[in-house]
Amino acid sequence: MKIIGPFTQILPLTGLPEKGPISDEQLTIIPNGGVLVDAGDIVTCGDFEELRKAHPTAEIDKIDEPMVLLPGFVDCHTHICFAGTRSRDYAMRIAGKSYLDIARAGGGIWDSVTKTRAATDTELMENTVARANRHLREGVTTIEVKSGYGLDMASELKMLRAIRTADQYTPAALVTTCLAAHIRPKDFDGDEKAYLRWILNDLLPVLKEERLTERVDIFVEETAFSFEASRPFLAAAKAMGFQLTVHADQFTSGGSAVAVEAGALSADHLEASNAEDIRRLAASDTVAVVLPGASMGLGMKYAPARQLLDAGACVAIASDWNPGSAPMGDLLMQAAVMSAAERLSAAEVFAALTIRASKALGIRSSAADLQAYPCSDYREILYQQGKLKPSFVWKNGERI
Ligand code: NIG
Ligand code: FE
């Protein structure tokens, strides 16, 4: 047993509503708090001195400065397993070049596919570990990581195996997702339906066999996969036992309806969601994952997070960290900046980065994944818009 503390404030973020708006008044704030940890799990949080009296033999992980303790963040949507950069795309985009201009110049997702296919498994693994460790230092203790820059048997397997191995080399917990349905690869001989059939019939059984992932994602969009092709693909993946998530409503509406209909755990992006999409998401169990980093990277508007919450949706915030649309990958900074534009309360932001993001991954954990910020009032964290970073991070009760 171990007691970590004392903290000026602990925000356990438990007991908050799963869906809809949350006001800061609904937050439980424990002053002079401590956390009792046993075998890597949180046993309880409470007054530090009382915990000490109740558990006199417990080891003390002593905190000597004013600190605010939060649960570790969960980044429920990333593409951090990739090789190369797309800085040329970015330069073209900020200089006003169109999506088509960039694609014609050899940019876009296909460029990252080419570079990722050419990378060794070690290189991919090391890139993933380095990015996961950066995230971990910034308080992100659980990270979803997608494939989707392989798009053939060997390269999708290479990516998913690299993520699995990376999970052993970073203290952060990695959750893998197969995004072979990212785009139809240029070298695939056949239409989108044939490609999705290939994923279902050839790739997914191998992923099951090797236990490489339990999650399947698809990019539903005019430039990626159509609604007609996506619906049966998702139903078949679900019938095989995979959990579903969807890249939905990024540029055009429609994908979120497909996600809800398929019973997906989450529908992610939602920049182009309309009133009907918002209502449908709010009425469903599908988590609405908004990705401010993609809005920032593409210079586009944010997803309607405020409207989603007011309609009653479960809103999570993720980084979408990827080489193309969201290269920055600073989850807290993105969430903080978006919260000012969308008018999200601190309680809504912190829930979106923790309990609601866990729901998007279908996980529930009592692990002592914690982060302590060098301040005395939790409101300082979003106020500093991501520049205030945690001084200490714990994964399974161990200080990193
Ligand atoms: O989530 N929208 C599709 N896929 C990624 C972008 C990936 C890339 O550009 O490499 C996204 O934004
Ligand atoms: Fe994405």
mmCIF file of C-alpha atoms and ligand atoms in Angstrom:
data_model
loop_
_atom_site.group_PDB
_atom_site.id
_atom_site.type_symbol
_atom_site.label_atom_id
_atom_site.label_comp_id
_atom_site.label_asym_id
_atom_site.label_seq_id
_atom_site.Cartn_x
_atom_site.Cartn_y
_atom_site.Cartn_z
ATOM 1 C CA MET A 1 0.000 0.000 0.000
ATOM 2 C CA LYS A 2 1.103 3.507 -0.776
ATOM 3 C CA ILE A 3 -0.310 6.975 -0.151
ATOM 4 C CA ILE A 4 0.495 9.696 -2.688
ATOM 5 C CA GLY A 5 0.135 13.293 -1.516
ATOM 6 C CA PRO A 6 -0.633 15.720 -0.072
ATOM 7 C CA PHE A 7 -2.206 17.551 -3.002
ATOM 8 C CA THR A 8 -3.726 21.012 -2.726
ATOM 9 C CA GLN A 9 -6.659 19.704 -4.753
ATOM 10 C CA ILE A 10 -7.626 16.295 -6.075
ATOM 11 C CA LEU A 11 -10.257 16.105 -8.825
ATOM 12 C CA PRO A 12 -11.206 12.416 -9.013
ATOM 13 C CA LEU A 13 -13.686 13.089 -11.887
ATOM 14 C CA THR A 14 -15.797 10.168 -10.726
ATOM 15 C CA GLY A 15 -19.554 10.282 -10.401
ATOM 16 C CA LEU A 16 -19.997 12.783 -13.226
ATOM 17 C CA PRO A 17 -22.800 12.223 -15.760
ATOM 18 C CA GLU A 18 -21.857 10.027 -18.719
ATOM 19 C CA LYS A 19 -23.655 12.297 -21.189
ATOM 20 C CA GLY A 20 -24.630 15.924 -21.606
ATOM 21 C CA PRO A 21 -23.436 19.202 -20.061
ATOM 22 C CA ILE A 22 -21.456 19.347 -16.805
ATOM 23 C CA SER A 23 -20.950 22.484 -14.725
ATOM 24 C CA ASP A 24 -17.860 23.088 -12.625
ATOM 25 C CA GLU A 25 -20.122 23.048 -9.560
ATOM 26 C CA GLN A 26 -20.626 19.333 -10.193
ATOM 27 C CA LEU A 27 -16.913 18.626 -9.702
ATOM 28 C CA THR A 28 -15.829 16.944 -6.495
ATOM 29 C CA ILE A 29 -12.712 18.721 -5.205
ATOM 30 C CA ILE A 30 -10.790 17.120 -2.346
ATOM 31 C CA PRO A 31 -8.577 19.662 -0.533
ATOM 32 C CA ASN A 32 -5.308 18.481 1.081
ATOM 33 C CA GLY A 33 -5.945 15.164 -0.559
ATOM 34 C CA GLY A 34 -4.145 11.876 -0.815
ATOM 35 C CA VAL A 35 -4.574 8.788 -2.965
ATOM 36 C CA LEU A 36 -4.355 5.308 -1.490
ATOM 37 C CA VAL A 37 -2.842 2.918 -4.027
ATOM 38 C CA ASP A 38 -2.583 -0.848 -3.846
ATOM 39 C CA ALA A 39 -0.993 -3.048 -6.513
ATOM 40 C CA GLY A 40 -1.203 -0.234 -9.064
ATOM 41 C CA ASP A 41 -4.883 0.474 -8.466
ATOM 42 C CA ILE A 42 -6.615 3.358 -6.710
ATOM 43 C CA VAL A 43 -8.220 2.120 -3.506
ATOM 44 C CA THR A 44 -9.605 5.491 -2.448
ATOM 45 C CA CYS A 45 -8.938 9.257 -2.377
ATOM 46 C CA GLY A 46 -9.506 11.410 0.672
ATOM 47 C CA ASP A 47 -7.980 13.711 3.226
ATOM 48 C CA PHE A 48 -4.224 13.033 3.254
ATOM 49 C CA GLU A 49 -3.807 13.098 7.045
ATOM 50 C CA GLU A 50 -6.807 10.867 7.622
ATOM 51 C CA LEU A 51 -5.541 8.359 5.084
ATOM 52 C CA ARG A 52 -2.192 8.382 6.866
ATOM 53 C CA LYS A 53 -3.797 7.710 10.224
ATOM 54 C CA ALA A 54 -5.971 4.957 8.823
ATOM 55 C CA HIS A 55 -3.008 3.279 7.062
ATOM 56 C CA PRO A 56 0.026 3.915 9.281
ATOM 57 C CA THR A 57 2.218 1.302 7.579
ATOM 58 C CA ALA A 58 1.581 2.562 4.046
ATOM 59 C CA GLU A 59 4.595 3.905 2.175
ATOM 60 C CA ILE A 60 4.355 7.655 1.406
ATOM 61 C CA ASP A 61 5.011 9.094 -2.049
ATOM 62 C CA LYS A 62 5.452 12.607 -0.712
ATOM 63 C CA ILE A 63 4.510 15.759 -2.636
ATOM 64 C CA ASP A 64 6.299 18.842 -1.319
ATOM 65 C CA GLU A 65 4.807 21.651 -3.404
ATOM 66 C CA PRO A 66 1.277 22.871 -4.120
ATOM 67 C CA MET A 67 -0.128 20.527 -6.771
ATOM 68 C CA VAL A 68 -3.462 19.731 -8.379
ATOM 69 C CA LEU A 69 -4.023 16.052 -9.110
ATOM 70 C CA LEU A 70 -6.082 14.787 -12.047
ATOM 71 C CA PRO A 71 -6.548 11.304 -13.485
ATOM 72 C CA GLY A 72 -4.270 10.617 -16.452
ATOM 73 C CA PHE A 73 -5.743 11.647 -19.796
ATOM 74 C CA VAL A 74 -6.976 9.078 -22.302
ATOM 75 C CA ASP A 75 -6.296 9.993 -25.942
ATOM 76 C CA CYS A 76 -8.917 7.849 -27.683
ATOM 77 C CA HIS A 77 -7.947 8.678 -31.310
ATOM 78 C CA THR A 78 -4.397 8.875 -32.683
ATOM 79 C CA HIS A 79 -2.352 7.806 -35.682
ATOM 80 C CA ILE A 80 1.082 8.008 -33.988
ATOM 81 C CA CYS A 81 2.515 4.944 -35.731
ATOM 82 C CA PHE A 82 3.907 6.448 -38.929
ATOM 83 C CA ALA A 83 7.158 7.248 -40.695
ATOM 84 C CA GLY A 84 8.237 10.504 -42.306
ATOM 85 C CA THR A 85 6.807 13.977 -42.227
ATOM 86 C CA ARG A 86 4.208 15.857 -44.255
ATOM 87 C CA SER A 87 5.651 19.316 -43.662
ATOM 88 C CA ARG A 88 5.559 19.910 -47.421
ATOM 89 C CA ASP A 89 1.759 19.345 -47.383
ATOM 90 C CA TYR A 90 1.455 21.755 -44.507
ATOM 91 C CA ALA A 91 3.516 24.436 -46.221
ATOM 92 C CA MET A 92 1.380 24.098 -49.351
ATOM 93 C CA ARG A 93 -1.847 24.212 -47.333
ATOM 94 C CA ILE A 94 -0.972 27.352 -45.375
ATOM 95 C CA ALA A 95 0.140 28.941 -48.657
ATOM 96 C CA GLY A 96 -3.398 28.398 -49.927
ATOM 97 C CA LYS A 97 -3.001 25.306 -52.112
ATOM 98 C CA SER A 98 -6.039 23.033 -52.406
ATOM 99 C CA TYR A 99 -6.405 19.413 -51.340
ATOM 100 C CA LEU A 100 -6.167 18.446 -55.016
ATOM 101 C CA ASP A 101 -3.008 20.497 -55.581
ATOM 102 C CA ILE A 102 -1.428 18.743 -52.600
ATOM 103 C CA ALA A 103 -2.501 15.290 -53.799
ATOM 104 C CA ARG A 104 -1.154 16.062 -57.296
ATOM 105 C CA ALA A 105 2.187 17.040 -55.753
ATOM 106 C CA GLY A 106 2.335 13.567 -54.167
ATOM 107 C CA GLY A 107 1.044 14.598 -50.731
ATOM 108 C CA GLY A 108 -1.872 13.434 -48.610
ATOM 109 C CA ILE A 109 -2.463 10.144 -46.805
ATOM 110 C CA TRP A 110 -0.889 8.157 -49.652
ATOM 111 C CA ASP A 111 2.443 9.895 -49.044
ATOM 112 C CA SER A 112 2.457 8.623 -45.443
ATOM 113 C CA VAL A 113 1.487 5.163 -46.689
ATOM 114 C CA THR A 114 4.493 5.114 -49.012
ATOM 115 C CA LYS A 115 6.846 6.256 -46.238
ATOM 116 C CA THR A 116 5.382 3.883 -43.671
ATOM 117 C CA ARG A 117 5.592 0.926 -46.050
ATOM 118 C CA ALA A 118 9.271 1.728 -46.603
ATOM 119 C CA ALA A 119 10.047 1.908 -42.864
ATOM 120 C CA THR A 120 11.411 -1.049 -40.905
ATOM 121 C CA ASP A 121 9.369 -2.516 -38.079
ATOM 122 C CA THR A 122 11.961 -1.292 -35.571
ATOM 123 C CA GLU A 123 11.801 2.246 -36.912
ATOM 124 C CA LEU A 124 7.992 2.254 -36.681
ATOM 125 C CA MET A 125 8.087 0.798 -33.195
ATOM 126 C CA GLU A 126 10.636 3.366 -32.030
ATOM 127 C CA ASN A 127 8.660 6.251 -33.562
ATOM 128 C CA THR A 128 5.553 5.048 -31.756
ATOM 129 C CA VAL A 129 7.363 4.671 -28.422
ATOM 130 C CA ALA A 130 8.898 8.158 -28.717
ATOM 131 C CA ARG A 131 5.517 9.781 -29.415
ATOM 132 C CA ALA A 132 3.776 7.744 -26.695
ATOM 133 C CA ASN A 133 6.455 8.763 -24.190
ATOM 134 C CA ARG A 134 6.059 12.423 -25.116
ATOM 135 C CA HIS A 135 2.307 12.068 -24.580
ATOM 136 C CA LEU A 136 2.922 10.311 -21.260
ATOM 137 C CA ARG A 137 5.142 13.133 -19.992
ATOM 138 C CA GLU A 138 2.239 15.457 -20.835
ATOM 139 C CA GLY A 139 -0.152 13.419 -18.705
ATOM 140 C CA VAL A 140 -1.668 11.094 -21.318
ATOM 141 C CA THR A 141 -1.494 7.631 -19.767
ATOM 142 C CA THR A 142 -3.669 5.663 -22.249
ATOM 143 C CA ILE A 143 -3.349 6.120 -26.011
ATOM 144 C CA GLU A 144 -5.344 4.601 -28.834
ATOM 145 C CA VAL A 145 -3.164 4.023 -31.924
ATOM 146 C CA LYS A 146 -4.509 3.197 -35.380
ATOM 147 C CA SER A 147 -2.973 1.376 -38.296
ATOM 148 C CA GLY A 148 -4.015 2.724 -41.700
ATOM 149 C CA TYR A 149 -0.723 3.764 -43.310
ATOM 150 C CA GLY A 150 -0.016 0.189 -44.433
ATOM 151 C CA LEU A 151 -3.048 -0.758 -46.501
ATOM 152 C CA ASP A 152 -1.697 -4.114 -47.618
ATOM 153 C CA MET A 153 -1.321 -7.350 -45.682
ATOM 154 C CA ALA A 154 2.374 -7.047 -44.858
ATOM 155 C CA SER A 155 2.288 -3.354 -43.980
ATOM 156 C CA GLU A 156 -0.904 -3.384 -41.893
ATOM 157 C CA LEU A 157 0.543 -6.318 -39.942
ATOM 158 C CA LYS A 158 3.845 -4.485 -39.623
ATOM 159 C CA MET A 159 2.077 -1.449 -38.151
ATOM 160 C CA LEU A 160 -0.122 -3.371 -35.726
ATOM 161 C CA ARG A 161 2.778 -5.544 -34.572
ATOM 162 C CA ALA A 162 4.919 -2.421 -34.132
ATOM 163 C CA ILE A 163 2.195 -0.864 -31.952
ATOM 164 C CA ARG A 164 1.937 -4.073 -29.917
ATOM 165 C CA THR A 165 5.696 -4.144 -29.379
ATOM 166 C CA ALA A 166 5.736 -0.410 -28.626
ATOM 167 C CA ASP A 167 3.210 -1.090 -25.863
ATOM 168 C CA GLN A 168 5.902 -3.171 -24.115
ATOM 169 C CA TYR A 169 8.487 -0.381 -24.385
ATOM 170 C CA THR A 170 6.432 2.555 -23.116
ATOM 171 C CA PRO A 171 4.835 2.798 -19.687
ATOM 172 C CA ALA A 172 1.752 4.296 -21.396
ATOM 173 C CA ALA A 173 -1.029 1.839 -22.236
ATOM 174 C CA LEU A 174 -1.612 1.530 -25.998
ATOM 175 C CA VAL A 175 -4.952 0.425 -27.478
ATOM 176 C CA THR A 176 -4.693 -0.718 -31.112
ATOM 177 C CA THR A 177 -7.248 -0.178 -33.875
ATOM 178 C CA CYS A 178 -7.234 -1.475 -37.452
ATOM 179 C CA LEU A 179 -7.808 1.392 -39.888
ATOM 180 C CA ALA A 180 -7.071 -0.549 -43.072
ATOM 181 C CA ALA A 181 -10.224 1.183 -44.345
ATOM 182 C CA HIS A 182 -8.486 4.584 -44.307
ATOM 183 C CA ILE A 183 -8.440 5.057 -48.080
ATOM 184 C CA ARG A 184 -8.517 2.588 -50.950
ATOM 185 C CA PRO A 185 -4.815 2.121 -51.735
ATOM 186 C CA LYS A 186 -3.740 3.288 -55.165
ATOM 187 C CA ASP A 187 -2.187 -0.084 -55.943
ATOM 188 C CA PHE A 188 -5.263 -2.160 -55.055
ATOM 189 C CA ASP A 189 -6.738 -3.843 -58.083
ATOM 190 C CA GLY A 190 -10.483 -3.406 -57.579
ATOM 191 C CA ASP A 191 -13.184 -1.025 -56.345
ATOM 192 C CA GLU A 192 -13.907 0.071 -52.764
ATOM 193 C CA LYS A 193 -16.257 -2.834 -52.153
ATOM 194 C CA ALA A 194 -13.604 -5.315 -53.258
ATOM 195 C CA TYR A 195 -11.047 -3.642 -50.994
ATOM 196 C CA LEU A 196 -13.375 -3.752 -47.968
ATOM 197 C CA ARG A 197 -14.104 -7.396 -48.765
ATOM 198 C CA TRP A 198 -10.361 -8.037 -48.756
ATOM 199 C CA ILE A 199 -10.109 -6.489 -45.273
ATOM 200 C CA LEU A 200 -12.983 -8.632 -43.997
ATOM 201 C CA ASN A 201 -11.999 -11.901 -45.605
ATOM 202 C CA ASP A 202 -8.210 -11.765 -45.545
ATOM 203 C CA LEU A 203 -6.884 -9.214 -43.075
ATOM 204 C CA LEU A 204 -9.264 -9.312 -40.099
ATOM 205 C CA PRO A 205 -9.037 -13.084 -39.571
ATOM 206 C CA VAL A 206 -5.240 -12.748 -39.262
ATOM 207 C CA LEU A 207 -5.616 -9.886 -36.783
ATOM 208 C CA LYS A 208 -7.957 -12.052 -34.727
ATOM 209 C CA GLU A 209 -5.640 -15.018 -34.909
ATOM 210 C CA GLU A 210 -2.645 -12.947 -33.767
ATOM 211 C CA ARG A 211 -4.781 -10.956 -31.288
ATOM 212 C CA LEU A 212 -3.436 -7.753 -32.769
ATOM 213 C CA THR A 213 -6.569 -5.682 -32.224
ATOM 214 C CA GLU A 214 -10.187 -5.839 -31.156
ATOM 215 C CA ARG A 215 -11.166 -2.622 -32.887
ATOM 216 C CA VAL A 216 -11.996 -1.681 -36.471
ATOM 217 C CA ASP A 217 -12.251 1.849 -37.881
ATOM 218 C CA ILE A 218 -13.318 3.195 -41.297
ATOM 219 C CA PHE A 219 -13.053 6.661 -42.856
ATOM 220 C CA VAL A 220 -16.551 7.351 -44.187
ATOM 221 C CA GLU A 221 -16.242 10.268 -46.595
ATOM 222 C CA GLU A 222 -16.727 11.093 -50.270
ATOM 223 C CA THR A 223 -12.953 10.905 -50.788
ATOM 224 C CA ALA A 224 -12.623 7.651 -48.806
ATOM 225 C CA PHE A 225 -15.471 5.112 -48.372
ATOM 226 C CA SER A 226 -19.136 5.579 -49.307
ATOM 227 C CA PHE A 227 -22.068 5.054 -46.950
ATOM 228 C CA GLU A 228 -23.302 2.132 -49.049
ATOM 229 C CA ALA A 229 -19.992 0.317 -48.807
ATOM 230 C CA SER A 230 -19.366 1.249 -45.150
ATOM 231 C CA ARG A 231 -22.644 -0.094 -43.729
ATOM 232 C CA PRO A 232 -22.184 -3.782 -44.632
ATOM 233 C CA PHE A 233 -18.457 -3.551 -43.829
ATOM 234 C CA LEU A 234 -19.169 -2.373 -40.275
ATOM 235 C CA ALA A 235 -21.928 -4.942 -39.780
ATOM 236 C CA ALA A 236 -19.629 -7.751 -40.909
ATOM 237 C CA ALA A 237 -16.733 -6.571 -38.721
ATOM 238 C CA LYS A 238 -19.101 -6.409 -35.764
ATOM 239 C CA ALA A 239 -20.362 -9.917 -36.496
ATOM 240 C CA MET A 240 -16.722 -11.058 -36.347
ATOM 241 C CA GLY A 241 -16.540 -9.663 -32.819
ATOM 242 C CA PHE A 242 -14.732 -6.369 -33.446
ATOM 243 C CA GLN A 243 -15.634 -3.152 -31.680
ATOM 244 C CA LEU A 244 -16.336 -0.331 -34.089
ATOM 245 C CA THR A 245 -15.275 3.274 -34.418
ATOM 246 C CA VAL A 246 -15.796 5.566 -37.415
ATOM 247 C CA HIS A 247 -14.089 8.624 -38.926
ATOM 248 C CA ALA A 248 -17.360 10.468 -39.481
ATOM 249 C CA ASP A 249 -18.677 13.818 -40.757
ATOM 250 C CA GLN A 250 -15.207 15.323 -41.201
ATOM 251 C CA PHE A 251 -15.924 17.177 -44.441
ATOM 252 C CA THR A 252 -19.490 16.067 -45.256
ATOM 253 C CA SER A 253 -22.392 14.875 -43.120
ATOM 254 C CA GLY A 254 -23.516 11.232 -43.149
ATOM 255 C CA GLY A 255 -20.803 9.138 -41.506
ATOM 256 C CA SER A 256 -22.135 9.653 -37.985
ATOM 257 C CA ALA A 257 -25.499 8.180 -39.004
ATOM 258 C CA VAL A 258 -23.650 5.124 -40.307
ATOM 259 C CA ALA A 259 -21.712 4.901 -37.005
ATOM 260 C CA VAL A 260 -24.835 5.130 -34.836
ATOM 261 C CA GLU A 261 -26.712 2.633 -36.978
ATOM 262 C CA ALA A 262 -23.793 0.191 -36.715
ATOM 263 C CA GLY A 263 -23.654 0.580 -32.928
ATOM 264 C CA ALA A 264 -20.115 1.983 -33.039
ATOM 265 C CA LEU A 265 -18.461 2.853 -29.737
ATOM 266 C CA SER A 266 -17.556 6.238 -31.162
ATOM 267 C CA ALA A 267 -18.027 8.564 -34.131
ATOM 268 C CA ASP A 268 -14.989 10.790 -34.490
ATOM 269 C CA HIS A 269 -14.366 14.219 -36.146
ATOM 270 C CA LEU A 270 -17.951 15.598 -36.612
ATOM 271 C CA GLU A 271 -16.820 18.987 -37.948
ATOM 272 C CA ALA A 272 -19.575 18.773 -40.584
ATOM 273 C CA SER A 273 -22.315 17.277 -38.393
ATOM 274 C CA ASN A 274 -25.719 18.955 -38.843
ATOM 275 C CA ALA A 275 -28.612 19.348 -36.397
ATOM 276 C CA GLU A 276 -30.046 15.950 -37.277
ATOM 277 C CA ASP A 277 -26.638 14.255 -36.830
ATOM 278 C CA ILE A 278 -26.257 15.951 -33.441
ATOM 279 C CA ARG A 279 -29.704 14.810 -32.315
ATOM 280 C CA ARG A 280 -29.013 11.255 -33.467
ATOM 281 C CA LEU A 281 -25.661 11.068 -31.692
ATOM 282 C CA ALA A 282 -27.164 12.486 -28.505
ATOM 283 C CA ALA A 283 -29.911 9.855 -28.529
ATOM 284 C CA SER A 284 -27.395 7.035 -29.013
ATOM 285 C CA ASP A 285 -24.727 5.264 -26.960
ATOM 286 C CA THR A 286 -22.086 6.246 -29.518
ATOM 287 C CA VAL A 287 -19.514 8.636 -28.052
ATOM 288 C CA ALA A 288 -19.027 11.851 -30.061
ATOM 289 C CA VAL A 289 -15.257 12.311 -30.289
ATOM 290 C CA VAL A 290 -14.147 15.783 -31.352
ATOM 291 C CA LEU A 291 -10.632 16.364 -32.686
ATOM 292 C CA PRO A 292 -9.591 20.015 -32.337
ATOM 293 C CA GLY A 293 -6.060 19.190 -33.526
ATOM 294 C CA ALA A 294 -7.420 18.322 -36.982
ATOM 295 C CA SER A 295 -9.356 21.599 -37.137
ATOM 296 C CA MET A 296 -6.177 23.464 -36.212
ATOM 297 C CA GLY A 297 -4.006 21.563 -38.675
ATOM 298 C CA LEU A 298 -6.433 22.031 -41.550
ATOM 299 C CA GLY A 299 -7.491 25.560 -40.632
ATOM 300 C CA MET A 300 -11.125 24.492 -40.433
ATOM 301 C CA LYS A 301 -13.922 25.029 -37.947
ATOM 302 C CA TYR A 302 -14.237 22.988 -34.773
ATOM 303 C CA ALA A 303 -16.797 20.240 -34.353
ATOM 304 C CA PRO A 304 -19.950 21.552 -32.625
ATOM 305 C CA ALA A 305 -18.970 20.277 -29.171
ATOM 306 C CA ARG A 306 -21.206 22.734 -27.301
ATOM 307 C CA GLN A 307 -24.261 21.795 -29.345
ATOM 308 C CA LEU A 308 -23.486 18.095 -28.943
ATOM 309 C CA LEU A 309 -23.292 18.448 -25.155
ATOM 310 C CA ASP A 310 -26.431 20.577 -24.972
ATOM 311 C CA ALA A 311 -28.294 17.981 -27.023
ATOM 312 C CA GLY A 312 -27.195 15.362 -24.466
ATOM 313 C CA ALA A 313 -24.298 13.599 -26.232
ATOM 314 C CA CYS A 314 -21.298 12.018 -24.558
ATOM 315 C CA VAL A 315 -18.447 14.178 -25.894
ATOM 316 C CA ALA A 316 -14.807 13.087 -25.726
ATOM 317 C CA ILE A 317 -11.817 15.106 -26.977
ATOM 318 C CA ALA A 318 -8.875 13.400 -28.697
ATOM 319 C CA SER A 319 -5.761 14.625 -30.495
ATOM 320 C CA ASP A 320 -5.987 12.771 -33.849
ATOM 321 C CA TRP A 321 -2.163 13.107 -33.764
ATOM 322 C CA ASN A 322 -1.098 12.180 -37.301
ATOM 323 C CA PRO A 323 1.467 13.402 -39.849
ATOM 324 C CA GLY A 324 -1.096 15.106 -42.102
ATOM 325 C CA SER A 325 -4.035 16.904 -40.541
ATOM 326 C CA ALA A 326 -2.937 17.001 -36.880
ATOM 327 C CA PRO A 327 0.845 17.091 -36.560
ATOM 328 C CA MET A 328 1.047 18.952 -33.220
ATOM 329 C CA GLY A 329 -0.341 16.251 -30.970
ATOM 330 C CA ASP A 330 -0.602 18.359 -27.819
ATOM 331 C CA LEU A 331 -3.899 17.093 -26.439
ATOM 332 C CA LEU A 332 -4.238 19.493 -23.505
ATOM 333 C CA MET A 333 -3.359 22.542 -25.588
ATOM 334 C CA GLN A 334 -5.887 21.554 -28.254
ATOM 335 C CA ALA A 335 -8.631 20.890 -25.702
ATOM 336 C CA ALA A 336 -7.917 24.163 -23.875
ATOM 337 C CA VAL A 337 -7.929 26.292 -27.014
ATOM 338 C CA MET A 338 -11.098 24.636 -28.308
ATOM 339 C CA SER A 339 -12.829 25.097 -24.962
ATOM 340 C CA ALA A 340 -12.578 28.890 -25.292
ATOM 341 C CA ALA A 341 -14.082 28.866 -28.792
ATOM 342 C CA GLU A 342 -16.790 26.302 -28.055
ATOM 343 C CA ARG A 343 -17.548 27.434 -24.478
ATOM 344 C CA LEU A 344 -16.833 24.161 -22.742
ATOM 345 C CA SER A 345 -16.584 24.175 -18.958
ATOM 346 C CA ALA A 346 -13.470 22.832 -17.257
ATOM 347 C CA ALA A 347 -15.600 19.949 -15.988
ATOM 348 C CA GLU A 348 -16.708 19.122 -19.543
ATOM 349 C CA VAL A 349 -13.134 19.294 -20.846
ATOM 350 C CA PHE A 350 -11.656 17.123 -18.093
ATOM 351 C CA ALA A 351 -14.498 14.578 -18.442
ATOM 352 C CA ALA A 352 -13.948 14.580 -22.221
ATOM 353 C CA LEU A 353 -10.259 13.774 -21.658
ATOM 354 C CA THR A 354 -10.852 11.035 -19.071
ATOM 355 C CA ILE A 355 -14.075 9.190 -18.304
ATOM 356 C CA ARG A 356 -15.797 10.016 -21.575
ATOM 357 C CA ALA A 357 -12.715 9.121 -23.621
ATOM 358 C CA SER A 358 -12.517 5.805 -21.751
ATOM 359 C CA LYS A 359 -16.114 5.152 -22.753
ATOM 360 C CA ALA A 360 -15.127 5.713 -26.388
ATOM 361 C CA LEU A 361 -12.567 2.922 -25.973
ATOM 362 C CA GLY A 362 -14.968 0.707 -24.035
ATOM 363 C CA ILE A 363 -12.566 0.593 -21.106
ATOM 364 C CA ARG A 364 -13.125 1.098 -17.430
ATOM 365 C CA SER A 365 -10.092 1.085 -15.203
ATOM 366 C CA SER A 366 -9.246 1.663 -11.571
ATOM 367 C CA ALA A 367 -5.533 1.947 -12.398
ATOM 368 C CA ALA A 368 -3.657 4.633 -10.491
ATOM 369 C CA ASP A 369 -2.921 6.652 -13.644
ATOM 370 C CA LEU A 370 -2.436 10.159 -12.336
ATOM 371 C CA GLN A 371 -0.908 13.539 -13.162
ATOM 372 C CA ALA A 372 -0.045 16.461 -10.903
ATOM 373 C CA TYR A 373 0.043 20.073 -12.106
ATOM 374 C CA PRO A 374 2.181 22.715 -10.370
ATOM 375 C CA CYS A 375 -0.677 24.987 -9.240
ATOM 376 C CA SER A 376 -3.129 25.337 -6.365
ATOM 377 C CA ASP A 377 -6.374 25.726 -8.293
ATOM 378 C CA TYR A 378 -7.537 23.402 -11.090
ATOM 379 C CA ARG A 379 -8.765 26.396 -13.100
ATOM 380 C CA GLU A 380 -5.131 27.389 -13.702
ATOM 381 C CA ILE A 381 -4.706 24.381 -16.023
ATOM 382 C CA LEU A 382 -7.010 25.386 -18.887
ATOM 383 C CA TYR A 383 -6.315 29.073 -18.239
ATOM 384 C CA GLN A 384 -2.702 28.487 -19.279
ATOM 385 C CA GLN A 385 -4.031 26.914 -22.481
ATOM 386 C CA GLY A 386 -1.781 23.899 -22.471
ATOM 387 C CA LYS A 387 1.496 25.572 -21.476
ATOM 388 C CA LEU A 388 1.192 24.317 -17.891
ATOM 389 C CA LYS A 389 2.364 20.706 -18.019
ATOM 390 C CA PRO A 390 2.203 18.098 -15.267
ATOM 391 C CA SER A 391 5.250 17.979 -12.964
ATOM 392 C CA PHE A 392 4.624 14.319 -12.128
ATOM 393 C CA VAL A 393 2.840 11.475 -13.902
ATOM 394 C CA TRP A 394 2.036 8.054 -12.434
ATOM 395 C CA LYS A 395 1.195 4.939 -14.429
ATOM 396 C CA ASN A 396 -0.269 2.087 -12.373
ATOM 397 C CA GLY A 397 0.803 3.936 -9.247
ATOM 398 C CA GLU A 398 4.463 4.257 -10.306
ATOM 399 C CA ARG A 399 5.971 7.694 -10.786
ATOM 400 C CA ILE A 400 7.341 8.018 -14.318
HETATM 401 O O1 NIG B 1 -8.199 11.600 -38.867
HETATM 402 N N1 NIG B 1 -9.483 11.779 -41.778
HETATM 403 C C1 NIG B 1 -8.724 10.889 -42.090
HETATM 404 N N2 NIG B 1 -7.591 10.543 -41.530
HETATM 405 C C2 NIG B 1 -6.771 11.319 -40.674
HETATM 406 C C3 NIG B 1 -5.787 12.087 -41.442
HETATM 407 C C4 NIG B 1 -4.660 11.235 -41.703
HETATM 408 C C5 NIG B 1 -3.617 11.892 -42.580
HETATM 409 O O2 NIG B 1 -3.844 12.955 -43.172
HETATM 410 O O3 NIG B 1 -2.561 11.278 -42.655
HETATM 411 C C6 NIG B 1 -7.570 12.178 -39.745
HETATM 412 O O4 NIG B 1 -7.576 13.404 -39.820
HETATM 413 FE FE FE B 2 -8.045 10.297 -37.456
#
